[in-house]
C-alpha positions as MATLAB code, in Angstrom:
seq = 'XXXXXXXXXXXXXXXXXXXXXXXXXXXXXXXXXXXXXXXXXXXXXXXXXXXXXXXXXXXXXXXXXXXXXXXXXXXXXXXXXXXXXXXXXXXXXXXXXXXXXXXXXXXXXXXXXXXXXXXXXXXXXXX';
ca = [
    -254.142 -113.195  -54.242;
    -256.168 -111.226  -51.811;
    -257.163 -108.450  -54.971;
    -258.311 -111.349  -57.132;
    -260.081 -112.737  -54.168;
    -260.951 -109.569  -53.598;
    -261.808 -107.342  -56.855;
    -261.328 -111.002  -59.330;
    -258.692 -111.998  -61.810;
    -259.310 -108.978  -64.392;
    -258.444 -106.277  -61.605;
    -255.487 -108.487  -60.840;
    -254.123 -109.063  -64.045;
    -254.418 -105.054  -64.765;
    -252.759 -104.315  -61.517;
    -249.665 -107.025  -62.656;
    -249.133 -104.588  -65.456;
    -249.225 -101.710  -63.999;
    -246.358 -102.792  -61.433;
    -244.676 -104.304  -64.102;
    -244.679 -101.092  -65.404;
    -243.684  -99.021  -62.512;
    -241.013 -102.572  -62.178;
    -239.258 -101.319  -65.815;
    -238.869  -97.996  -65.252;
    -237.644  -98.079  -62.111;
    -234.889 -100.872  -62.877;
    -231.829 -100.119  -65.458;
    -231.813 -100.795  -69.197;
    -229.857 -103.132  -68.531;
    -231.648 -105.018  -65.520;
    -234.018 -107.953  -66.576;
    -237.758 -108.584  -64.942;
    -239.822 -111.734  -65.519;
    -242.956 -112.701  -64.219;
    -241.862 -115.919  -62.031;
    -244.973 -117.111  -60.314;
    -248.356 -115.409  -59.363;
    -247.682 -113.151  -57.682;
    -243.450 -112.866  -57.595;
    -240.919 -111.032  -60.241;
    -237.514 -111.976  -60.420;
    -235.343 -109.170  -61.001;
    -231.644 -109.648  -62.968;
    -229.541 -107.184  -61.980;
    -225.798 -107.202  -64.221;
    -223.110 -105.992  -62.634;
    -225.007 -105.179  -59.917;
    -223.665 -105.641  -56.332;
    -225.445 -106.407  -52.705;
    -225.313 -102.539  -52.162;
    -226.391 -101.303  -55.910;
    -228.878 -104.002  -55.768;
    -230.763 -102.834  -52.103;
    -230.625  -99.440  -53.803;
    -232.948 -100.911  -56.708;
    -235.120 -102.906  -54.841;
    -235.467  -99.880  -51.948;
    -236.300  -97.558  -55.486;
    -238.437 -100.069  -56.149;
    -240.840 -100.484  -53.141;
    -240.635  -96.720  -53.014;
    -242.139  -95.788  -56.327;
    -244.518  -99.168  -55.872;
    -245.534  -97.677  -52.168;
    -246.097  -94.311  -53.729;
    -248.270  -95.202  -56.203;
    -251.585  -94.603  -57.015;
    -253.989  -97.767  -57.531;
    -257.378  -96.066  -57.567;
    -257.326  -95.472  -61.267;
    -258.330  -99.412  -60.746;
    -260.982  -98.638  -58.088;
    -258.541 -100.518  -55.593;
    -259.240  -99.562  -52.115;
    -256.624 -101.655  -50.880;
    -253.002 -100.919  -50.576;
    -250.182 -102.873  -53.154;
    -246.998 -103.880  -51.154;
    -244.166 -105.540  -52.191;
    -241.468 -108.038  -49.914;
    -238.219 -108.191  -51.689;
    -235.569 -110.569  -51.457;
    -232.678 -109.433  -52.479;
    -229.425 -112.494  -53.313;
    -225.943 -112.000  -54.882;
    -223.935 -114.531  -56.472;
    -220.512 -114.434  -54.044;
    -218.314 -116.420  -57.410;
    -218.477 -117.640  -61.061;
    -219.513 -121.417  -59.172;
    -222.568 -120.579  -58.230;
    -225.832 -122.549  -59.467;
    -228.697 -119.889  -60.333;
    -231.235 -122.602  -58.371;
    -228.994 -121.275  -55.308;
    -229.023 -118.016  -55.873;
    -233.032 -117.777  -56.786;
    -233.065 -120.371  -53.276;
    -231.387 -117.670  -51.561;
    -233.581 -114.712  -53.236;
    -236.744 -116.191  -52.253;
    -235.793 -116.912  -48.521;
    -235.058 -113.149  -47.745;
    -238.034 -112.228  -49.989;
    -240.033 -114.616  -47.209;
    -237.907 -112.464  -44.311;
    -239.139 -109.807  -45.401;
    -242.943 -110.751  -46.108;
    -242.608 -111.519  -42.294;
    -240.856 -108.348  -41.244;
    -244.447 -106.160  -42.892;
    -244.082 -106.001  -46.381;
    -242.637 -103.655  -47.855;
    -239.576 -104.210  -47.222;
    -236.404 -104.810  -49.385;
    -234.209 -108.028  -46.850;
    -230.738 -109.207  -48.456;
    -230.009 -112.823  -48.227;
    -226.400 -112.109  -46.108;
    -227.859 -110.029  -43.600;
    -230.661 -113.267  -42.838;
    -229.358 -116.723  -41.022;
    -230.913 -119.793  -43.277;
    -232.918 -122.144  -40.199;
    -232.738 -126.190  -40.417;
    -234.777 -128.005  -42.221;
];
């Protein structure tokens, strides 16, 4: 949002394209990436336990943090906050899994951006 506000939607779209390319380069060939909202992505990582999922998320975070976005004339940092949630049993719905990842992502944002948080390491606040 800050990039769109400061540099225009065209630059924001270019950043999203670059970020999605960086994500795809970092992920495994069997993983699935989708843009979920304005500036949110969802990645499905089949056969990845919480340790593997966190390792992939940390690689993604490092790649984004190290990338030089100056080709887009950006004078701001692009940050990533990643929430990781793993399916603990076959009875868990996709909505529950997504909810857990979302909670972890917001915890990562609260911790200062460029952070990876796993759902099992946070406690859900009462509604």
